[in-house]
Structure formats: C-alpha cells, structure tokens
PDB file of C-alpha atoms in Angstrom:
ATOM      1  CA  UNK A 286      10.201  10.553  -0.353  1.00  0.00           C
ATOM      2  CA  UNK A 287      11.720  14.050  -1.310  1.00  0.00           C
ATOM      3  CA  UNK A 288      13.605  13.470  -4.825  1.00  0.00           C
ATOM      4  CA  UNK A 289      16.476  15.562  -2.932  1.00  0.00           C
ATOM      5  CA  UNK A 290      16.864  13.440  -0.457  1.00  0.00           C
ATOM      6  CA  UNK A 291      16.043  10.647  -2.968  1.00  0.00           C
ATOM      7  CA  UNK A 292      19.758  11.799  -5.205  1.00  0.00           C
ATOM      8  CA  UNK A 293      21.571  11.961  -1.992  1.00  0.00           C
ATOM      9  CA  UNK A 294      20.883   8.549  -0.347  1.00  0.00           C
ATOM     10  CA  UNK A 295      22.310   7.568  -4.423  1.00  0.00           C
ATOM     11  CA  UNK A 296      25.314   9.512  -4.551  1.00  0.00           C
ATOM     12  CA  UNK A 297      26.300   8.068  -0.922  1.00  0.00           C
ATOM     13  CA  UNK A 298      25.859   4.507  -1.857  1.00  0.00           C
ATOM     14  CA  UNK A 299      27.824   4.934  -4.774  1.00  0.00           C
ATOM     15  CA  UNK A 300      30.682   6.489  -2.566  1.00  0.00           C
ATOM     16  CA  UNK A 301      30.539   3.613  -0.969  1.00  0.00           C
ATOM     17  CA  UNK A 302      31.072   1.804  -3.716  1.00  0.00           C
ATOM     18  CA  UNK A 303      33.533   3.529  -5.051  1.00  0.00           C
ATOM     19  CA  UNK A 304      35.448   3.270  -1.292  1.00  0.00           C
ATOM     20  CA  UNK A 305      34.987  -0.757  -1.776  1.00  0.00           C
ATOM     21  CA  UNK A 306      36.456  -0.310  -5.348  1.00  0.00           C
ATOM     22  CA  UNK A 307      39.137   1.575  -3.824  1.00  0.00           C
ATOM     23  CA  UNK A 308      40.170  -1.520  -1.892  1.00  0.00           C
ATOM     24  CA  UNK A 309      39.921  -3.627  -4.580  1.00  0.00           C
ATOM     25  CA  UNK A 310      42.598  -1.801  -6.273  1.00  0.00           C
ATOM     26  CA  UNK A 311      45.207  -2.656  -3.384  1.00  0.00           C
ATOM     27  CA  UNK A 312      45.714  -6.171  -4.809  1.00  0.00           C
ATOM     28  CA  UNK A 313      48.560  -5.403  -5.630  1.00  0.00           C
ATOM     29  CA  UNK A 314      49.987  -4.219  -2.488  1.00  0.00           C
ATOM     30  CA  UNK A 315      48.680  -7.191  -0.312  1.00  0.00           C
ATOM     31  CA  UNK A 316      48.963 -11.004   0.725  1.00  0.00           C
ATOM     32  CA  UNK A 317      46.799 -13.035  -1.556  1.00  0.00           C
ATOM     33  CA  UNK A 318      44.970 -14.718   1.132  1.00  0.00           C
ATOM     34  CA  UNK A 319      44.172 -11.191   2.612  1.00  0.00           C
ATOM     35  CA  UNK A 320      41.947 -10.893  -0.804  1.00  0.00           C
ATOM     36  CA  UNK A 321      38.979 -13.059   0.836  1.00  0.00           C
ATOM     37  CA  UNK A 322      38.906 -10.426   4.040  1.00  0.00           C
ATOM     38  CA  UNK A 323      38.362  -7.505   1.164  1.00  0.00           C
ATOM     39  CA  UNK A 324      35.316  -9.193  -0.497  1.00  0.00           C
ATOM     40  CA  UNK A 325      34.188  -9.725   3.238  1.00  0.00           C
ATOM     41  CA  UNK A 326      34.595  -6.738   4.158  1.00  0.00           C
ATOM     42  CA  UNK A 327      33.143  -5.482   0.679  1.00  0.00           C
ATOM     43  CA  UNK A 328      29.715  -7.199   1.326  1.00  0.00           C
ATOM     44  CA  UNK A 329      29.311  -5.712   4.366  1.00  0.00           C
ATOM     45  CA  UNK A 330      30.024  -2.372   3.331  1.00  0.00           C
ATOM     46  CA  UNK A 331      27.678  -3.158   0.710  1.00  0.00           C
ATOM     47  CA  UNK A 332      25.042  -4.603   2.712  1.00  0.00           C
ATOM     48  CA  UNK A 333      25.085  -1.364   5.287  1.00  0.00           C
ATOM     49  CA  UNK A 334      24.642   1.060   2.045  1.00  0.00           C
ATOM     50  CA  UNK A 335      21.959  -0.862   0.898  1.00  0.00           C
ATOM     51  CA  UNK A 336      20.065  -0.761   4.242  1.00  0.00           C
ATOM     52  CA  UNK A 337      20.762   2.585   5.155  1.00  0.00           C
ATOM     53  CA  UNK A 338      20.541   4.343   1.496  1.00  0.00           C
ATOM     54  CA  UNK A 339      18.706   1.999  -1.007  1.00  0.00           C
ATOM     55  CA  UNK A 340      16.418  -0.243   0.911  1.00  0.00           C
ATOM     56  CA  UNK A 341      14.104   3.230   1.569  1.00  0.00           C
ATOM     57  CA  UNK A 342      13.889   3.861  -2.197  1.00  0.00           C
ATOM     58  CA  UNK A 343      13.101   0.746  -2.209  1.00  0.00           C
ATOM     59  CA  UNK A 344      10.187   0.397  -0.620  1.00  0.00           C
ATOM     60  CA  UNK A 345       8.719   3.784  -1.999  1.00  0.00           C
ATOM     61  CA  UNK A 346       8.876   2.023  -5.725  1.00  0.00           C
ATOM     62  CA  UNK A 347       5.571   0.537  -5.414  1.00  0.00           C
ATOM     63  CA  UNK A 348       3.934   3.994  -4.766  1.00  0.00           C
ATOM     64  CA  UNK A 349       6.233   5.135  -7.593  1.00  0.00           C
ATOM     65  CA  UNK A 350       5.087   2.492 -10.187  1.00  0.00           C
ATOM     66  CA  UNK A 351       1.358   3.502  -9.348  1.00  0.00           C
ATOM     67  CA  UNK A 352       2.097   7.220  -9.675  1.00  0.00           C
ATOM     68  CA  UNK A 353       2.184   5.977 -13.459  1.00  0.00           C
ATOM     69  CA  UNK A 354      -0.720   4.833 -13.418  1.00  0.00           C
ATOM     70  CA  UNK A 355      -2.573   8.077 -11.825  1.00  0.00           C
ATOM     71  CA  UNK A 356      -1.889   9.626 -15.161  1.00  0.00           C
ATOM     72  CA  UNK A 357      -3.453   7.196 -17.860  1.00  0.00           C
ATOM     73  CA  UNK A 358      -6.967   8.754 -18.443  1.00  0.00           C
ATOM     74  CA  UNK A 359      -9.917   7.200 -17.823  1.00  0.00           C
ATOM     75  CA  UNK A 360      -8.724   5.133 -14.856  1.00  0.00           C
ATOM     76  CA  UNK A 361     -10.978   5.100 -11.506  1.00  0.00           C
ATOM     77  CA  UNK A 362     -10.474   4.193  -8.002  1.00  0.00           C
ATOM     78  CA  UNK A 363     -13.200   2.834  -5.918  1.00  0.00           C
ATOM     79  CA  UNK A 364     -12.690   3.828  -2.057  1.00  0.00           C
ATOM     80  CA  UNK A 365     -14.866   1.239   0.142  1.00  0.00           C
ATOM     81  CA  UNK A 366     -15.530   3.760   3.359  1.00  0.00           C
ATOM     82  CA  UNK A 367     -16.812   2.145   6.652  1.00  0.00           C
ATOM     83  CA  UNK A 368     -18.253   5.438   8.818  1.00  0.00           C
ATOM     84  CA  UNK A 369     -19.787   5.610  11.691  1.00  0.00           C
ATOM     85  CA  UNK A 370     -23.667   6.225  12.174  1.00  0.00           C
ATOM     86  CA  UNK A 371     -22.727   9.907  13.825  1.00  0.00           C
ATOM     87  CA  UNK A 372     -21.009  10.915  10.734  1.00  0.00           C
ATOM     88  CA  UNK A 373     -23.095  13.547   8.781  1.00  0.00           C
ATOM     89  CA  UNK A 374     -23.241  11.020   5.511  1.00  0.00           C
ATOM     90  CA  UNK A 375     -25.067  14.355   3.475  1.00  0.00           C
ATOM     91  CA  UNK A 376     -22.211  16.579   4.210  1.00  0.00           C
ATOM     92  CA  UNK A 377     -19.814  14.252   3.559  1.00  0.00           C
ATOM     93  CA  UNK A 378     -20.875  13.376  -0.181  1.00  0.00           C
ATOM     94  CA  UNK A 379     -21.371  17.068  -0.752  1.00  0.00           C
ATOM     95  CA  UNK A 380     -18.232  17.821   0.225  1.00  0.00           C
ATOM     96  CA  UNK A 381     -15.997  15.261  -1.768  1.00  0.00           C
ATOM     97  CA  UNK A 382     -18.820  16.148  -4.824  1.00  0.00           C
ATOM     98  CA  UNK A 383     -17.100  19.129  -4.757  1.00  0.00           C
ATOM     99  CA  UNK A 384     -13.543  17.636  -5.751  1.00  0.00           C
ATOM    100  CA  UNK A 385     -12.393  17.423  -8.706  1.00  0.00           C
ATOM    101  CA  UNK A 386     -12.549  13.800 -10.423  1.00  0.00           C
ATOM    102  CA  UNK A 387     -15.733  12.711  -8.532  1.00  0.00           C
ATOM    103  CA  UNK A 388     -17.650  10.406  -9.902  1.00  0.00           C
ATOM    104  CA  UNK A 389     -20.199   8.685  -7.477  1.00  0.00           C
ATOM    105  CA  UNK A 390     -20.645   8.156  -3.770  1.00  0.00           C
ATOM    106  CA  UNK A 391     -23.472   5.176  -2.913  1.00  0.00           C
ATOM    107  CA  UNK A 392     -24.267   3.847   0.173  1.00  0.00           C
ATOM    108  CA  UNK A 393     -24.256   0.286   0.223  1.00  0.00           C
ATOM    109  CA  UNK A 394     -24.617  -1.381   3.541  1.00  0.00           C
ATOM    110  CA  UNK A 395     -25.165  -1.210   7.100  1.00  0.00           C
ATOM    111  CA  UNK A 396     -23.662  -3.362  10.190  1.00  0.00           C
ATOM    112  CA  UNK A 397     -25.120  -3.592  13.679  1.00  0.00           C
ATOM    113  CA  UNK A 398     -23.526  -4.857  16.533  1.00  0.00           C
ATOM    114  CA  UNK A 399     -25.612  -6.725  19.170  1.00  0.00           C
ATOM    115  CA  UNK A 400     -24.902  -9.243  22.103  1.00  0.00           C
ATOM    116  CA  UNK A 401     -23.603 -12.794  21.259  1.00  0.00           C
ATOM    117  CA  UNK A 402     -27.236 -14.579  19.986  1.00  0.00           C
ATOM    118  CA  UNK A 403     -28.773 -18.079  21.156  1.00  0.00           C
ATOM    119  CA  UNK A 404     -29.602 -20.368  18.718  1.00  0.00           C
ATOM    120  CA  UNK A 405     -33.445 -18.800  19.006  1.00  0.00           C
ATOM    121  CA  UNK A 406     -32.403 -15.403  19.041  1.00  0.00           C
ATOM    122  CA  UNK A 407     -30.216 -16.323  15.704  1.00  0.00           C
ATOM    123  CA  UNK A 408     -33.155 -17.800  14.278  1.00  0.00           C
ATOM    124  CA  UNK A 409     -35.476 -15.419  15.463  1.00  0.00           C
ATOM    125  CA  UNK A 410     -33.356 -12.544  13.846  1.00  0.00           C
ATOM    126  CA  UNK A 411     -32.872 -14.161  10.382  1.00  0.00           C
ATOM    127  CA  UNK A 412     -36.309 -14.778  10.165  1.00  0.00           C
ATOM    128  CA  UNK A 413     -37.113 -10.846  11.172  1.00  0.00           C
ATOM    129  CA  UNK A 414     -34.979  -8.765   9.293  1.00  0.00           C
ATOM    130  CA  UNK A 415     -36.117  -9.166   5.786  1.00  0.00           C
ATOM    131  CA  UNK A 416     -39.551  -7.621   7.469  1.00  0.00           C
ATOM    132  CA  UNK A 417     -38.435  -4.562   9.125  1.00  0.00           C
ATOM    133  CA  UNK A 418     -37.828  -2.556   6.012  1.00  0.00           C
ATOM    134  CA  UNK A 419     -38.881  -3.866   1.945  1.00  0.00           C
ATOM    135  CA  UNK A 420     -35.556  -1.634   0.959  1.00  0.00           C
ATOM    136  CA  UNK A 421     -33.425  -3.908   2.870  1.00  0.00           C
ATOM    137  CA  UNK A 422     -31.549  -6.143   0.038  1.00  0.00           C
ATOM    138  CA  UNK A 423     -29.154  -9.077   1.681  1.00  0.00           C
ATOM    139  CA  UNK A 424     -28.080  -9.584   5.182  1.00  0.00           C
ATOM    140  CA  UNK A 425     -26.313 -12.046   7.257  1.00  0.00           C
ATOM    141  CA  UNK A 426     -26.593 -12.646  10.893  1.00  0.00           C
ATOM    142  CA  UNK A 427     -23.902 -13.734  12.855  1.00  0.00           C
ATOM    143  CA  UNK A 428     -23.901 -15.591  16.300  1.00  0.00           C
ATOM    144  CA  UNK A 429     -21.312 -12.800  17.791  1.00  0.00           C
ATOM    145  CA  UNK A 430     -24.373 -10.345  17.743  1.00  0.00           C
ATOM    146  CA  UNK A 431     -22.997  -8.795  14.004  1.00  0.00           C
ATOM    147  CA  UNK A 432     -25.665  -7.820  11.484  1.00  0.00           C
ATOM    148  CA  UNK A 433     -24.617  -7.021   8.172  1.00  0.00           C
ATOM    149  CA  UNK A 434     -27.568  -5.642   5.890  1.00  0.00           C
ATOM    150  CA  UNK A 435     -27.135  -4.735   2.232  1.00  0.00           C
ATOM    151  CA  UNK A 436     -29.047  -1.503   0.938  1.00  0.00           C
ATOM    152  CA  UNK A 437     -30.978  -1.482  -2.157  1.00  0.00           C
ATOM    153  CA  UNK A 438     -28.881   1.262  -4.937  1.00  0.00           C
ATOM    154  CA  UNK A 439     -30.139   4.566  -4.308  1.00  0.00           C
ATOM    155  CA  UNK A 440     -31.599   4.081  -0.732  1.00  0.00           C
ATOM    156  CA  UNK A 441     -29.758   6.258   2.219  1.00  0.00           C
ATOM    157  CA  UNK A 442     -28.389   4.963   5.160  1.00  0.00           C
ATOM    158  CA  UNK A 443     -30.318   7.349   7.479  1.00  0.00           C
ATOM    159  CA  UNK A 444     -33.791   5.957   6.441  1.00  0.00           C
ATOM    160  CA  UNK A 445     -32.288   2.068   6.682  1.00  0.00           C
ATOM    161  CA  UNK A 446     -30.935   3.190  10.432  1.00  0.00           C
ATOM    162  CA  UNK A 447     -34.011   4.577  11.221  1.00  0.00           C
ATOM    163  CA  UNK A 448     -36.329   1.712  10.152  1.00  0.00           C
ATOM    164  CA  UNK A 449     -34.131  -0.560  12.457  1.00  0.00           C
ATOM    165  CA  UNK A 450     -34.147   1.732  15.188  1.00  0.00           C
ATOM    166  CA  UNK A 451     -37.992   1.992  14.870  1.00  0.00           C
ATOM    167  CA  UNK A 452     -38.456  -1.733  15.258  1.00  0.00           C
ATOM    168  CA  UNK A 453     -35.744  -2.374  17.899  1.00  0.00           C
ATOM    169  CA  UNK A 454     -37.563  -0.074  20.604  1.00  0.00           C
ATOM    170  CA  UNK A 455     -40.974  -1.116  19.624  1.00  0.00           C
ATOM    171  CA  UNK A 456     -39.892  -4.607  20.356  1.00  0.00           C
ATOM    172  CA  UNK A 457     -37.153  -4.406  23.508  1.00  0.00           C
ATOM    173  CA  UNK A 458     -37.770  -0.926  24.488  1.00  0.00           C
ATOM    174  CA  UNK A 459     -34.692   0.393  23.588  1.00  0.00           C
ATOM    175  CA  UNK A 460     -32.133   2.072  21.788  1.00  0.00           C
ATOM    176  CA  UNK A 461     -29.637   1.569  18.845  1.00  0.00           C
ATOM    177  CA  UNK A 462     -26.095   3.120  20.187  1.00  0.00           C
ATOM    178  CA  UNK A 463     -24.027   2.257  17.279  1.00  0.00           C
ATOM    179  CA  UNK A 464     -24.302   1.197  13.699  1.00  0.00           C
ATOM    180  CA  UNK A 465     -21.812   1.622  11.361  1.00  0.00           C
ATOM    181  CA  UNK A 466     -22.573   3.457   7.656  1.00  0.00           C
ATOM    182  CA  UNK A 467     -20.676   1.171   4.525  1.00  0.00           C
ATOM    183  CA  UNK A 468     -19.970   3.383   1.495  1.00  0.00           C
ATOM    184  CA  UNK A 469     -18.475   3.217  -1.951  1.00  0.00           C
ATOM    185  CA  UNK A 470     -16.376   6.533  -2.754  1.00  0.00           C
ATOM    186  CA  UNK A 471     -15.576   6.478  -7.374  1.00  0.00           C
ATOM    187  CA  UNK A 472     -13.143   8.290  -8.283  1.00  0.00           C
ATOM    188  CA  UNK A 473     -11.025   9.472 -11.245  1.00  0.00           C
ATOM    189  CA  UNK A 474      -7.398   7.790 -10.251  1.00  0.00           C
ATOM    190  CA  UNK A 475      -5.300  11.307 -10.717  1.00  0.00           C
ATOM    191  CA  UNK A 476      -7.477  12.660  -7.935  1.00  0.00           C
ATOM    192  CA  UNK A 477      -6.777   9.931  -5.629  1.00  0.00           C
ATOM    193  CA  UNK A 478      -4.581  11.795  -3.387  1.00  0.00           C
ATOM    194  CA  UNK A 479      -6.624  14.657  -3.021  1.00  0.00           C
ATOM    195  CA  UNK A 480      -9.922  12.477  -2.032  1.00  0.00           C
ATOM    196  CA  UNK A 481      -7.773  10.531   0.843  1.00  0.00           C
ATOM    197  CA  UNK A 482      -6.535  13.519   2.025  1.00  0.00           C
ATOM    198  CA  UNK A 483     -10.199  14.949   2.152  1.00  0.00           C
ATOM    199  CA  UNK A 484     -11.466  12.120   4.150  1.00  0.00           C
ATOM    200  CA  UNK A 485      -7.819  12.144   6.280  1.00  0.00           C
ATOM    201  CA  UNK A 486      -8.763  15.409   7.160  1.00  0.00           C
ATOM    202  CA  UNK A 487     -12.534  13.919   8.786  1.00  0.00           C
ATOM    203  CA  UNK A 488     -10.588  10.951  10.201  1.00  0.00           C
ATOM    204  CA  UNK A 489     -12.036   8.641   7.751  1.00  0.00           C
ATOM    205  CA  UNK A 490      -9.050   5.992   6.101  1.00  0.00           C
ATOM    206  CA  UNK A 491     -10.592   3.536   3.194  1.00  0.00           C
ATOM    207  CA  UNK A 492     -10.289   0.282   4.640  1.00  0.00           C
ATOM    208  CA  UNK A 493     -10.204  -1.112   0.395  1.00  0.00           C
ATOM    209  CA  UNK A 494      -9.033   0.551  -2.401  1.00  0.00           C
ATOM    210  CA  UNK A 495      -9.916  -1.167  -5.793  1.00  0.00           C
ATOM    211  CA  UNK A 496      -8.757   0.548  -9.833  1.00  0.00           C
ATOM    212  CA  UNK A 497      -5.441   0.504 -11.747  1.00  0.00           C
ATOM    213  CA  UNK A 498      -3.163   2.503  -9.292  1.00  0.00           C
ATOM    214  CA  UNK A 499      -3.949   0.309  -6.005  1.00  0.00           C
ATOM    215  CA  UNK A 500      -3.487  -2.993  -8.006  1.00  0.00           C
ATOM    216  CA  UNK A 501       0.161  -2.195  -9.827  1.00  0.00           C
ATOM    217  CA  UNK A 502       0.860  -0.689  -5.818  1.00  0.00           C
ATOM    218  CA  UNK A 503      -0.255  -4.602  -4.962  1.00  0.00           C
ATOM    219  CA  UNK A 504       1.069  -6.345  -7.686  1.00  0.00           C
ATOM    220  CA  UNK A 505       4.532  -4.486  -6.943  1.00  0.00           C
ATOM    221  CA  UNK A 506       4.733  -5.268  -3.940  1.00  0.00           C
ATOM    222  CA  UNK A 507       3.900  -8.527  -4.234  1.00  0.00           C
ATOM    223  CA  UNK A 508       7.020  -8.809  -6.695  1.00  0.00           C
ATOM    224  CA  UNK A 509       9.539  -7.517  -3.986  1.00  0.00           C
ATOM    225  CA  UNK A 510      12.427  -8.553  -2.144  1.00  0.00           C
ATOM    226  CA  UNK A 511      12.212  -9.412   1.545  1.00  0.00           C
ATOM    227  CA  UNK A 512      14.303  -6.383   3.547  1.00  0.00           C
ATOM    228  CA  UNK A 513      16.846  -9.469   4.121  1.00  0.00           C
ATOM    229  CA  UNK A 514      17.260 -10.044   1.099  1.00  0.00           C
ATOM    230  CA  UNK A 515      17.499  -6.477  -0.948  1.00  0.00           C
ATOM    231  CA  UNK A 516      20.202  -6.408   2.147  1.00  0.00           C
ATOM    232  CA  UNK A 517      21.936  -9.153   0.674  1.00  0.00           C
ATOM    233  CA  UNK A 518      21.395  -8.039  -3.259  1.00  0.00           C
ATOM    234  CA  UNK A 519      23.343  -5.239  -1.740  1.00  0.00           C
ATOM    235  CA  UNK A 520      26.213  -6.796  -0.135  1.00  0.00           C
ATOM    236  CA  UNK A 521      26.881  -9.195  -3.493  1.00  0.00           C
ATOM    237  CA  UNK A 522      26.808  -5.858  -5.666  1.00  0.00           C
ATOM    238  CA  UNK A 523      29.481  -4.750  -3.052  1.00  0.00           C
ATOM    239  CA  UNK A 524      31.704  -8.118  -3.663  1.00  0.00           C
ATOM    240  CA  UNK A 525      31.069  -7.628  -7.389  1.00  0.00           C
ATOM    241  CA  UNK A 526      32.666  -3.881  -7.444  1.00  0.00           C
ATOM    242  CA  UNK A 527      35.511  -5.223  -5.422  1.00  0.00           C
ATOM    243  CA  UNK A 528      36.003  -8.145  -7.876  1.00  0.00           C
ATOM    244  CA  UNK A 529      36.102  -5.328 -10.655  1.00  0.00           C
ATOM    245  CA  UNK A 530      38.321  -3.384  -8.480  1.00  0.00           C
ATOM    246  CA  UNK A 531      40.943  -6.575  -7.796  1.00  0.00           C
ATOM    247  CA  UNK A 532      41.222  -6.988 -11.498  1.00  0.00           C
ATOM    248  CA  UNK A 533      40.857  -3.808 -12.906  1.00  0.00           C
ATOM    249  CA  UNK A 534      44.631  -3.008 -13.908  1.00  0.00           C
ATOM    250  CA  UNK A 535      44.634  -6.970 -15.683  1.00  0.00           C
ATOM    251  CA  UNK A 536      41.147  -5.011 -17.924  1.00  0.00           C
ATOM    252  CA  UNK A 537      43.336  -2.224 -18.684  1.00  0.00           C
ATOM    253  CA  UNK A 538      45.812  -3.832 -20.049  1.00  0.00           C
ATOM    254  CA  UNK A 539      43.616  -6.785 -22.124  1.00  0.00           C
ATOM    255  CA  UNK A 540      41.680  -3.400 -23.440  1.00  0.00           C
ATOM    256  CA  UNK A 541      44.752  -1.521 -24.528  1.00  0.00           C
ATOM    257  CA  UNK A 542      45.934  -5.130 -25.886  1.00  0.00           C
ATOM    258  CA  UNK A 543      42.842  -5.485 -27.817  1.00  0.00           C
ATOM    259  CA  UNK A 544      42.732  -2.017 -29.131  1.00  0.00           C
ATOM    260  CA  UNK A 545      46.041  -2.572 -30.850  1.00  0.00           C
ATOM    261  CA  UNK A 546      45.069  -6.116 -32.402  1.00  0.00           C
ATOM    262  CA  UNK A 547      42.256  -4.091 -33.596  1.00  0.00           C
ATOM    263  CA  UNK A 548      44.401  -1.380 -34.934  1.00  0.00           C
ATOM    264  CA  UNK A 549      46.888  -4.448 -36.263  1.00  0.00           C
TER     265      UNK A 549
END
C-alpha cells in the first residue's frame, strides 16, 4: 500500500477518535444513564474506523515485517517453480541468470500424468521406471495415473522427458502430451521482488517460497488477529477514548491539584 494513502487512512481514524472523544466530553451536559449509549455508540464508531482505515494496514504488516528482512545481507530465497514441459527451461534460466542476486537455478523433478492404474499396471510401472533412464533418482507412482520422478543434480529436464517419451511409444505406440518441469529458483532475498516479477511476466507464480523474508511473512501472519477481532480491538480502543473523554475535566483538575502539592 502507497505510504500516502497509508498517513491518510491514520489521520482519519484518529478524527474519529477524536469525534468519539468529543462526545465523551458532553458528560456534563447529559443524563447519566445516557453515558452507556456514548460508549455504545463509541465502539461502533470505533469498530467502523478500524475496518475501513486500520484493518488494511493491517494486513499489509506481514509484507512490511519481511521487507526487513530483504535487507540483512546474505539472506536467500529459494523459489520451488512447477513449469510446464512447453516452457523453454534454457531461456528461462538464462534469462533470470541475468538478474541481479542470482544464485542457482536446478532442475529437480519431473511429474507425468497418466490414466487411473490397475493394480498390474501400478506394479508394472514401479517395477519399470527405475529402467528407463540410470539418471532417474526417486519416484513414486500413484494409482490416479501421477508419476513423480526425482532428477539426479545437474541432469536437465529435456533429456529426462525425452528418455520417457522414448520408452512410452516404443512400448504403447504413443505419445507424451504433458509433463510438467519441477525447478528450484536461489536467490539473494533483496532481489526477491524483481525475480517474481520476472517469472510474473512469463506467467510462472512459485507455488513455495522458502529463506528469511517468506518465513517472518509466515510467522507474522500466523501471529495475527482474525478480521473480527482487530474489528473489535478497534471498537474497545473507541470505548477507551470515550472513557478518557467522560473524565477528562475530573484529570485536569487532579493534575493541576497535584502540580500544586508538588509545588507545596
């Protein structure tokens, strides 16, 4: 959010406030039992600046906390990237290489998605894979037809796709339509924007962010209040600026009182 815009949503709540203090100064000029309708009304008056003006600062303090964190040097994110086999993978890597606060950009995995397996095709598969290509590391087969294979460090994704590819139309006669690339993007943490902005730009959104920043954004977060209940924080700091307001002539005069004892 725009620090401008940021100051004003402030400086309206606190004219609010100051409106609810306002009120709380006409004790003297009303029935006592009308003072219970004034902290009513003062909560809700509270409660409406807080959702209207506070509630978005709010919710942008968890970005704000990590924006703290960008800055401490050394720190580095780790982008997990799940792209599709059509994406030029060589162009990619060149182009975020060219960022500043790269660091490294591995391949790691590969997924396939088949038809839902048999219990022979399931066996048949898990007993296959591990063949079809030596640079295959782990993999897992699943019964919904989904084939997760890990990559050995260092070994591209185009070679793994084309080893399966290879196999799959020597056996059915086929081919692969869709596989889908998984990456690991390193980066330094005060270049974080830039790099999802990069990939924002191909259509590409990290579906994990791991480092310093992302986890004091999680921990925050983690740490807030419910909307219904900053609401609420916001209507009892409404009642308490009343309450100041309803007594604020008997402070006056205890201060001045005080100031002469002190004096005395």
């Amino acid at each position: 959010m725009d620090i401008l815009i940021a100051i004003v949503y402030i400086i309206l709540f606190l004219i609010l406030m100051v409106f609810v203090f306002s009120i709380g100064m006409l004790k003297p000029f009303m029935p006592k039992k009308e003072i219970a309708l004034v902290l009513v009304v003062a909560f809700i008056i509270g409660s409406i600046g807080g959702a209207f003006f506070l509630e978005p600062l709010y919710q942008e303090f968890p970005a704000f906390a990590g924006e703290f964190e960008k800055n401490v040097p050394g720190n580095e994110e780790t982008l997990y990237l799940d792209l599709s086999s059509a994406t030029n993978i060589g162009d990619l890597k060149q182009n975020l290489s060219q960022i500043d606060g790269f660091k490294s950009f591995n391949e790691t995995g590969i997924t396939f998605f088949m038809w839902s397996f048999n219990d022979q095709e399931l066996a048949y598969f898990n007993d296959v894979i591990g063949n079809i290509d030596s640079h295959y590391g782990n993999y897992t087969v699943d019964p919904s037809g989904k084939i997760n294979i890990n990559l050995e460090p260092g070994y591209n994704s185009n070679s793994a796709l084309q080893s399966f590819s290879n196999w799959y139309k020597l056996v059915y006669g086929d081919s692969i339509a869709y596989a889908q690339i998984h990456a690991k993007l390193v980066v330094s943490s005060s270049s974080l924007d830039k790099f999802e902005n990069a990939l924002l730009e191909r259509g590409i959104v990290a579906n994990h962010i791991d480092g310093p920043v992302q986890n004091v954004i999680n921990q925050t977060n983690s740490s807030m209040l419910s909307y219904n209940q900053f609401v609420a924080v916001s209507g009892v700091v409404g009642v308490i600026v009343s309450i100041i307001g309803i007594y604020f002539d008997n402070v006056i005069v205890g201060w001045r009182k005080f100031k002469k004892f002190i004096k005395r």
